[in-house]
XYZ file of C-alpha atoms in Angstrom:
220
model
C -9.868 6.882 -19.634
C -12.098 7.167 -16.191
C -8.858 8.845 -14.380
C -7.974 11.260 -17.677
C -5.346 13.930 -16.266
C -5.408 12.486 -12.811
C -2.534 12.417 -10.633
C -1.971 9.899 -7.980
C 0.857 8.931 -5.585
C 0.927 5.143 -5.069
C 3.398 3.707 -2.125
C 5.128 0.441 -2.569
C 4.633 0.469 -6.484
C 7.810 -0.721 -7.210
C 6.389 -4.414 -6.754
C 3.731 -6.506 -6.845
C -0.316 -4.941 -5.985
C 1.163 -1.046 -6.140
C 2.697 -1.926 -9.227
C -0.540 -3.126 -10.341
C -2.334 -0.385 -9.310
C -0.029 2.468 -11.162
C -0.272 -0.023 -14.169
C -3.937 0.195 -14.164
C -4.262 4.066 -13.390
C -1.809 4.909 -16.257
C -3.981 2.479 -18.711
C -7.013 5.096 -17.103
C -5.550 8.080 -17.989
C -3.723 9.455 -14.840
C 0.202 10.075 -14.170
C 1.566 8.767 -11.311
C 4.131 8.687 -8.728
C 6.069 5.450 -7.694
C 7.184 4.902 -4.658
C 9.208 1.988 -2.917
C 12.578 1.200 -1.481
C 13.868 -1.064 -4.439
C 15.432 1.508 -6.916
C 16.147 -0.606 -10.076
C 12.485 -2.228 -9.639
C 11.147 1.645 -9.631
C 12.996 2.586 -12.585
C 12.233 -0.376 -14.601
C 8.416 0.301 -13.730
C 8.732 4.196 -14.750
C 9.948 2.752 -17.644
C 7.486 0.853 -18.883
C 4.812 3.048 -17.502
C 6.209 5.317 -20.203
C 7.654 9.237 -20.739
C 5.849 11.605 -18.664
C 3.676 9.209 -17.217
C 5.636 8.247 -13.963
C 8.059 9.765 -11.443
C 9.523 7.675 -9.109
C 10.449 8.406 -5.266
C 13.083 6.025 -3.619
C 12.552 6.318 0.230
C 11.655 4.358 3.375
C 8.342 5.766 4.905
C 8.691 6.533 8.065
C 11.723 9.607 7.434
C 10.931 12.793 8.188
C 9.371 14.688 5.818
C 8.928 11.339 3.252
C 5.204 12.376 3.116
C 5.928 15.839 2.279
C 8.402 14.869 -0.034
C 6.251 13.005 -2.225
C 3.474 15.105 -2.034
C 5.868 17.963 -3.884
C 7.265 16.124 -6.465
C 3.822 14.842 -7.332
C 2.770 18.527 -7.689
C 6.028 19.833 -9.357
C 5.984 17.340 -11.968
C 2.485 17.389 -12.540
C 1.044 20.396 -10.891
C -1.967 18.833 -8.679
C -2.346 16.400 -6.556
C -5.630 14.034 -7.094
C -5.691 10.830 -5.255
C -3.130 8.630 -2.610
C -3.262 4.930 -2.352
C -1.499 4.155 0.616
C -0.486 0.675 -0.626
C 3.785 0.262 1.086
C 3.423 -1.814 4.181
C 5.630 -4.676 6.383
C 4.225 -7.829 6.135
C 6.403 -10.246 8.696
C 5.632 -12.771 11.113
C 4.936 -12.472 14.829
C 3.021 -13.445 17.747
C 2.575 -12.733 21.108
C 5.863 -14.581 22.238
C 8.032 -13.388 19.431
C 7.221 -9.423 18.890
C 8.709 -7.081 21.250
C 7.593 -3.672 21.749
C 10.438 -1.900 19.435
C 9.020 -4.619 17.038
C 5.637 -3.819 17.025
C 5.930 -0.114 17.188
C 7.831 -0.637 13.670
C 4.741 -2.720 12.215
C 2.724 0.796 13.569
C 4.934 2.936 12.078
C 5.146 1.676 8.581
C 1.520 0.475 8.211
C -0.470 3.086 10.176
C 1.248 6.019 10.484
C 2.621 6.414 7.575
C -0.823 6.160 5.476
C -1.895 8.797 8.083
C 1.226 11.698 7.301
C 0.582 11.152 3.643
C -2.731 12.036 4.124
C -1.992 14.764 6.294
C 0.466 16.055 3.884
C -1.802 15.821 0.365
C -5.022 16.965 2.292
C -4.340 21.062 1.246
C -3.598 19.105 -3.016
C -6.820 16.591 -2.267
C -9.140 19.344 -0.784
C -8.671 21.578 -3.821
C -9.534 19.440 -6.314
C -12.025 16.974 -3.723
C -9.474 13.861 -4.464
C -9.920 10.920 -2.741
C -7.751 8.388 -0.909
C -7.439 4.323 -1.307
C -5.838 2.556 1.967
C -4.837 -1.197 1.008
C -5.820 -3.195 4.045
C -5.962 -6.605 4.705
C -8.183 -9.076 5.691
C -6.008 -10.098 8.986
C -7.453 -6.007 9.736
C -10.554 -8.232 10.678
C -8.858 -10.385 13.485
C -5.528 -11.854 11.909
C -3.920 -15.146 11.726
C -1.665 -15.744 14.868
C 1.763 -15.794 13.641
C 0.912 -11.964 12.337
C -0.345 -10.261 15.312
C 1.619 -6.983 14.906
C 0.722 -6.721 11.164
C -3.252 -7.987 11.909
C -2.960 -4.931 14.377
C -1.504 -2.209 12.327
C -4.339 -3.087 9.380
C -7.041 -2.889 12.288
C -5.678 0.658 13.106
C -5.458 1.483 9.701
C -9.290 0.327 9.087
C -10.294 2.631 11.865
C -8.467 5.514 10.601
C -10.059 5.168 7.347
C -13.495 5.240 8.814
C -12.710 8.207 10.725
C -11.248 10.055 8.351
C -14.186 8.789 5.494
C -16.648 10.581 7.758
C -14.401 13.901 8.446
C -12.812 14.135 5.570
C -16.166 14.198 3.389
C -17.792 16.315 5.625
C -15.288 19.201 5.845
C -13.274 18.947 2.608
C -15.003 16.720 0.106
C -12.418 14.053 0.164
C -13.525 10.324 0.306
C -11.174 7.640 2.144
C -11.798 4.681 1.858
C -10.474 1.271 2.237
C -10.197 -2.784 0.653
C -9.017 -5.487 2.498
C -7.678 -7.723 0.062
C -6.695 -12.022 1.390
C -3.833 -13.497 0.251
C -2.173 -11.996 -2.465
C 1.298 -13.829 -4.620
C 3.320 -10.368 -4.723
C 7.122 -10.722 -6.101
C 8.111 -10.122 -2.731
C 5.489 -12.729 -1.375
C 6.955 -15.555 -3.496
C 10.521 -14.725 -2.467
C 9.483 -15.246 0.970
C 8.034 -18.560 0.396
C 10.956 -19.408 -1.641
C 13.323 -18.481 1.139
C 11.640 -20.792 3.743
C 12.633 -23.646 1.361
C 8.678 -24.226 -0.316
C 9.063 -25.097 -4.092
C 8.407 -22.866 -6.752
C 4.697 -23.620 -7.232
C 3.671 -24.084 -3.776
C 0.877 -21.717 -4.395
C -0.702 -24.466 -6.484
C -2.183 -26.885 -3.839
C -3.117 -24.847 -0.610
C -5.006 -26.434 1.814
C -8.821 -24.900 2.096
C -7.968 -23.416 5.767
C -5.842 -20.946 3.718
C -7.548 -20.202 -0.034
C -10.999 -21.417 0.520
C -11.071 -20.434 -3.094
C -8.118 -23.060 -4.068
C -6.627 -20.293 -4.933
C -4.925 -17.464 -3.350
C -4.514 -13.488 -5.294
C -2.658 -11.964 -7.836
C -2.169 -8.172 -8.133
């Protein structure tokens, strides 16, 4: 019970690692809001999370006023506001030949400055109570295979932000941010992709060492 009375927003906890995550915090002790764009996922989640121990927010990112949006529900069903994991992102291929600009300002938009106006918006709830904040990275954030440049990109960006804002943040308000970079991980919507480019339903099984060194790639 490490996260007793705790309340967290968590984006992209419909599915797969966010989903996790909210499972996890709940089994700790905190409430939480979900957040994603798949509604029946959300409410089946809420569900099992269990009465009065999950809201959920249905609503693409990058809107106007999302941030602030779940930033007051979060306090208005709970009434505080302790911790963010900015978790929602756009994972999709792309290299230098194939992303155009209105491309690759989408990949910035959803994976970098979105984390950044939820921050924004809960830093007046985090500084009151000295929350903290969890951006999930990735490790393309470190250079990034070639056929995801934009994404690699948009985790770099968000890396930096998090070590700017880790030092400000701490100094001013008392509010850590920090960051993981987690490899490969088999997400519903990760295993749907694979299915759709015609790989069977265990290809996760036997991945060649260039890809899970491990033999063996993540699961939330």
């Amino acid at each position: 019970m490490r996260l007793a009375d705790k309340v967290i927003i968590i984006t992209g906890s419909c599915t797969g690692l966010g989903k996790a995550v909210a499972r996890r915090c709940v089994a700790e002790g905190a409430r939480v809001v979900i957040h994603g764009l798949e509604k029946e996922w959300g409410e089946a989640t809420v569900a099992e999370l269990g009465a009065g121990k999950a809201v959920l927010h249905v609503e693409d990112l990058p809107q106007e006023g999302c941030a602030e949006r779940l930033v007051a529900l979060a306090v208005a069903s709970f009434g505080r506001l302790d911790a963010v994991v900015n978790n929602a992102a756009l994972v999709a291929q792309g290299n230098i030949h194939t992303t155009d600009l209105a491309w690759f300002r989408k990949m910035l938009e959803v994976n970098t400055l979105a984390p950044f106006a939820l921050i924004k918006a809960a830093l007046p709830e985090l500084r009151k109570v000295r929350g903290c904040v969890l951006n999930i990275g990735s490790v393309n954030a470190w250079s990034g295979e070639p056929n995801l440049m934009p994404y690699s990109v948009s985790k770099g960006a968000l890396m930096t932000l998090t070590r700017n804002l880790g030092d400000t943040l701490m100094r001013e308000d008392g509010v850590r941010v920090n960051q993981i970079n987690p490899g490969w991980v088999l997400t519903e919507n990760e295993a749907q992709r694979k299915r759709d480019h015609g790989l069977s339903e265990d290809w996760y099984a036997d991945l060649p060492k260039v890809y899970a060194p491990a033999g063996r790639i993540l699961w939330p």
